[in-house]
Amino acid sequence: TYENMKNDSKALLHFEKALEINIKCFPHSHPQLVHSHRKIGSAYENMGNRSEALIHFREVLQISEKCLPLENYQLPFSY
């Protein structure tokens, strides 16, 4: 994959397309959107665009708080 090849700009294009599809298929608070936003945020962070990464990481946190129970092991990693 482009992510494994360290080609973050190409990976980002595919992550954003996946997010578009997921938004059409799932409700706003679905865990699949967490995965998409996390991948996009990581790609932006790897490319040095921390402000754009932060936008997506905030989405991860916001959606995670809505859809995951507080005792879920993944929620603390969103902070």
Coordinates of N, CA and C in Angstrom, one line a residue:
T1 N 0.8 -1.2 0.0 CA 0.0 0.0 0.0 C 0.9 1.2 0.0
Y2 N 0.3 2.4 -0.4 CA 1.0 3.6 -0.4 C 1.5 4.0 1.0
E3 N 0.7 3.7 2.0 CA 1.0 4.0 3.4 C 2.3 3.2 3.8
N4 N 2.4 2.0 3.4 CA 3.6 1.2 3.7 C 4.8 1.6 2.9
M5 N 4.6 2.2 1.8 CA 5.6 2.7 0.9 C 6.1 4.1 1.3
K6 N 5.5 4.6 2.4 CA 5.8 6.0 2.9 C 5.4 7.0 1.8
N7 N 4.4 6.8 1.0 CA 3.9 7.7 0.0 C 2.6 8.3 0.6
D8 N 2.8 9.2 1.5 CA 1.7 9.7 2.3 C 0.7 10.5 1.4
S9 N 1.2 11.2 0.4 CA 0.3 12.0 -0.4 C -0.7 11.2 -1.2
K10 N -0.2 10.1 -1.7 CA -1.0 9.1 -2.5 C -2.0 8.4 -1.5
A11 N -1.4 8.0 -0.4 CA -2.2 7.3 0.6 C -3.4 8.2 1.1
L12 N -3.1 9.5 1.3 CA -4.1 10.4 1.7 C -5.2 10.5 0.7
L13 N -4.9 10.5 -0.6 CA -6.0 10.5 -1.6 C -7.0 9.3 -1.4
H14 N -6.4 8.2 -1.1 CA -7.2 7.0 -1.0 C -8.0 7.0 0.4
F15 N -7.3 7.5 1.4 CA -8.0 7.6 2.7 C -9.2 8.6 2.6
E16 N -9.0 9.7 1.9 CA -10.1 10.7 1.8 C -11.2 10.1 1.0
K17 N -10.9 9.3 -0.1 CA -12.0 8.7 -0.9 C -12.7 7.7 0.0
A18 N -12.0 6.9 0.8 CA -12.6 6.0 1.7 C -13.5 6.7 2.7
L19 N -13.1 7.8 3.2 CA -13.9 8.6 4.1 C -15.2 9.1 3.5
E20 N -15.1 9.5 2.2 CA -16.3 9.9 1.5 C -17.3 8.8 1.4
I21 N -16.8 7.6 1.1 CA -17.7 6.4 0.9 C -18.3 6.1 2.3
N22 N -17.5 6.1 3.3 CA -17.9 5.8 4.7 C -19.0 6.7 5.2
I23 N -18.8 8.0 4.8 CA -19.8 9.0 5.3 C -21.2 8.7 4.6
K24 N -21.2 8.2 3.4 CA -22.4 7.9 2.7 C -23.0 6.6 3.3
C25 N -22.2 5.7 3.8 CA -22.7 4.4 4.2 C -23.0 4.3 5.7
F26 N -22.4 5.1 6.5 CA -22.5 4.9 7.9 C -23.1 6.2 8.6
P27 N -23.7 6.1 9.8 CA -24.1 7.3 10.5 C -22.9 8.0 11.0
H28 N -23.1 9.3 11.4 CA -21.9 10.2 11.7 C -21.1 9.6 12.9
S29 N -21.8 8.9 13.8 CA -21.1 8.4 15.0 C -20.6 7.0 14.9
H30 N -20.4 6.5 13.7 CA -20.0 5.1 13.5 C -18.5 4.9 13.7
P31 N -18.1 3.8 14.3 CA -16.7 3.6 14.5 C -15.8 3.5 13.2
Q32 N -16.4 3.2 12.1 CA -15.6 3.1 10.9 C -15.1 4.5 10.5
L33 N -15.9 5.6 10.8 CA -15.4 6.9 10.6 C -14.2 7.3 11.4
V34 N -14.1 6.7 12.6 CA -13.0 6.9 13.5 C -11.7 6.4 12.8
H35 N -11.8 5.2 12.2 CA -10.7 4.6 11.5 C -10.2 5.5 10.3
S36 N -11.2 6.0 9.6 CA -10.9 6.8 8.4 C -10.2 8.1 8.8
H37 N -10.8 8.8 9.8 CA -10.2 10.1 10.3 C -8.8 9.9 10.9
R38 N -8.6 8.7 11.6 CA -7.3 8.5 12.2 C -6.3 8.3 11.1
K39 N -6.6 7.6 10.0 CA -5.7 7.4 8.9 C -5.3 8.7 8.2
I40 N -6.4 9.5 8.0 CA -6.1 10.8 7.3 C -5.3 11.7 8.2
G41 N -5.6 11.7 9.5 CA -4.8 12.5 10.5 C -3.4 12.1 10.5
S42 N -3.1 10.8 10.5 CA -1.8 10.3 10.5 C -1.0 10.7 9.3
A43 N -1.7 10.6 8.1 CA -1.0 11.0 6.9 C -0.6 12.4 6.9
Y44 N -1.5 13.3 7.3 CA -1.2 14.7 7.4 C -0.1 15.0 8.4
E45 N -0.1 14.3 9.5 CA 1.0 14.4 10.5 C 2.3 14.0 9.9
N46 N 2.3 12.9 9.2 CA 3.6 12.4 8.5 C 4.1 13.4 7.5
M47 N 3.2 14.1 6.9 CA 3.6 15.1 5.8 C 3.9 16.5 6.5
G48 N 3.8 16.6 7.8 CA 4.2 17.8 8.5 C 3.1 18.8 8.6
N49 N 1.8 18.5 8.2 CA 0.7 19.4 8.2 C -0.1 19.1 9.5
R50 N 0.4 19.6 10.6 CA -0.1 19.3 11.9 C -1.5 20.0 12.1
S51 N -1.8 21.1 11.6 CA -3.1 21.7 11.8 C -4.2 20.9 11.1
E52 N -3.9 20.4 9.9 CA -4.9 19.6 9.3 C -5.0 18.2 10.0
A53 N -3.9 17.7 10.5 CA -4.0 16.4 11.2 C -4.8 16.6 12.5
L54 N -4.7 17.8 13.2 CA -5.4 18.0 14.4 C -6.9 18.0 14.1
I55 N -7.3 18.5 13.0 CA -8.8 18.6 12.6 C -9.3 17.1 12.6
H56 N -8.6 16.2 12.0 CA -9.0 14.8 11.9 C -8.9 14.1 13.2
F57 N -7.9 14.4 14.0 CA -7.7 13.7 15.3 C -8.8 14.2 16.3
R58 N -9.3 15.4 16.1 CA -10.4 15.9 16.9 C -11.7 15.2 16.5
E59 N -11.8 14.9 15.3 CA -13.0 14.1 14.8 C -13.0 12.7 15.4
V60 N -11.8 12.1 15.5 CA -11.6 10.8 16.1 C -12.1 10.9 17.5
L61 N -11.7 11.9 18.3 CA -12.0 12.0 19.7 C -13.5 12.2 19.8
Q62 N -14.1 13.1 19.0 CA -15.5 13.4 19.1 C -16.4 12.2 18.8
I63 N -16.1 11.5 17.7 CA -16.8 10.3 17.4 C -16.6 9.2 18.4
S64 N -15.4 9.0 18.8 CA -15.1 8.0 19.8 C -15.9 8.2 21.1
E65 N -16.0 9.4 21.5 CA -16.7 9.7 22.8 C -18.2 9.4 22.6
K66 N -18.7 9.5 21.4 CA -20.2 9.2 21.1 C -20.5 7.7 21.0
C67 N -19.5 7.0 20.3 CA -19.9 5.7 19.9 C -19.2 4.6 20.7
L68 N -18.2 4.9 21.5 CA -17.5 3.9 22.3 C -17.8 4.1 23.8
P69 N -18.1 3.0 24.5 CA -18.3 3.1 25.9 C -17.0 3.5 26.6
L70 N -17.2 4.2 27.7 CA -16.1 4.8 28.4 C -15.0 3.7 28.8
E71 N -15.5 2.5 29.0 CA -14.5 1.5 29.4 C -13.8 0.8 28.2
N72 N -14.1 1.3 27.0 CA -13.5 0.8 25.8 C -12.0 1.1 25.8
Y73 N -11.2 0.1 25.5 CA -9.7 0.3 25.6 C -9.2 1.3 24.6
Q74 N -9.9 1.6 23.5 CA -9.3 2.5 22.5 C -9.5 3.9 22.8
L75 N -10.5 4.3 23.6 CA -10.8 5.7 23.9 C -9.6 6.5 24.4
P76 N -8.9 6.0 25.4 CA -7.8 6.8 25.9 C -6.7 7.0 24.8
F77 N -6.6 6.2 23.8 CA -5.6 6.5 22.8 C -6.0 7.6 21.9
S78 N -7.3 8.0 22.0 CA -7.8 9.1 21.2 C -7.3 10.5 21.7
Y79 N -6.9 10.5 23.0 CA -6.6 11.8 23.6 C -5.2 12.1 23.3

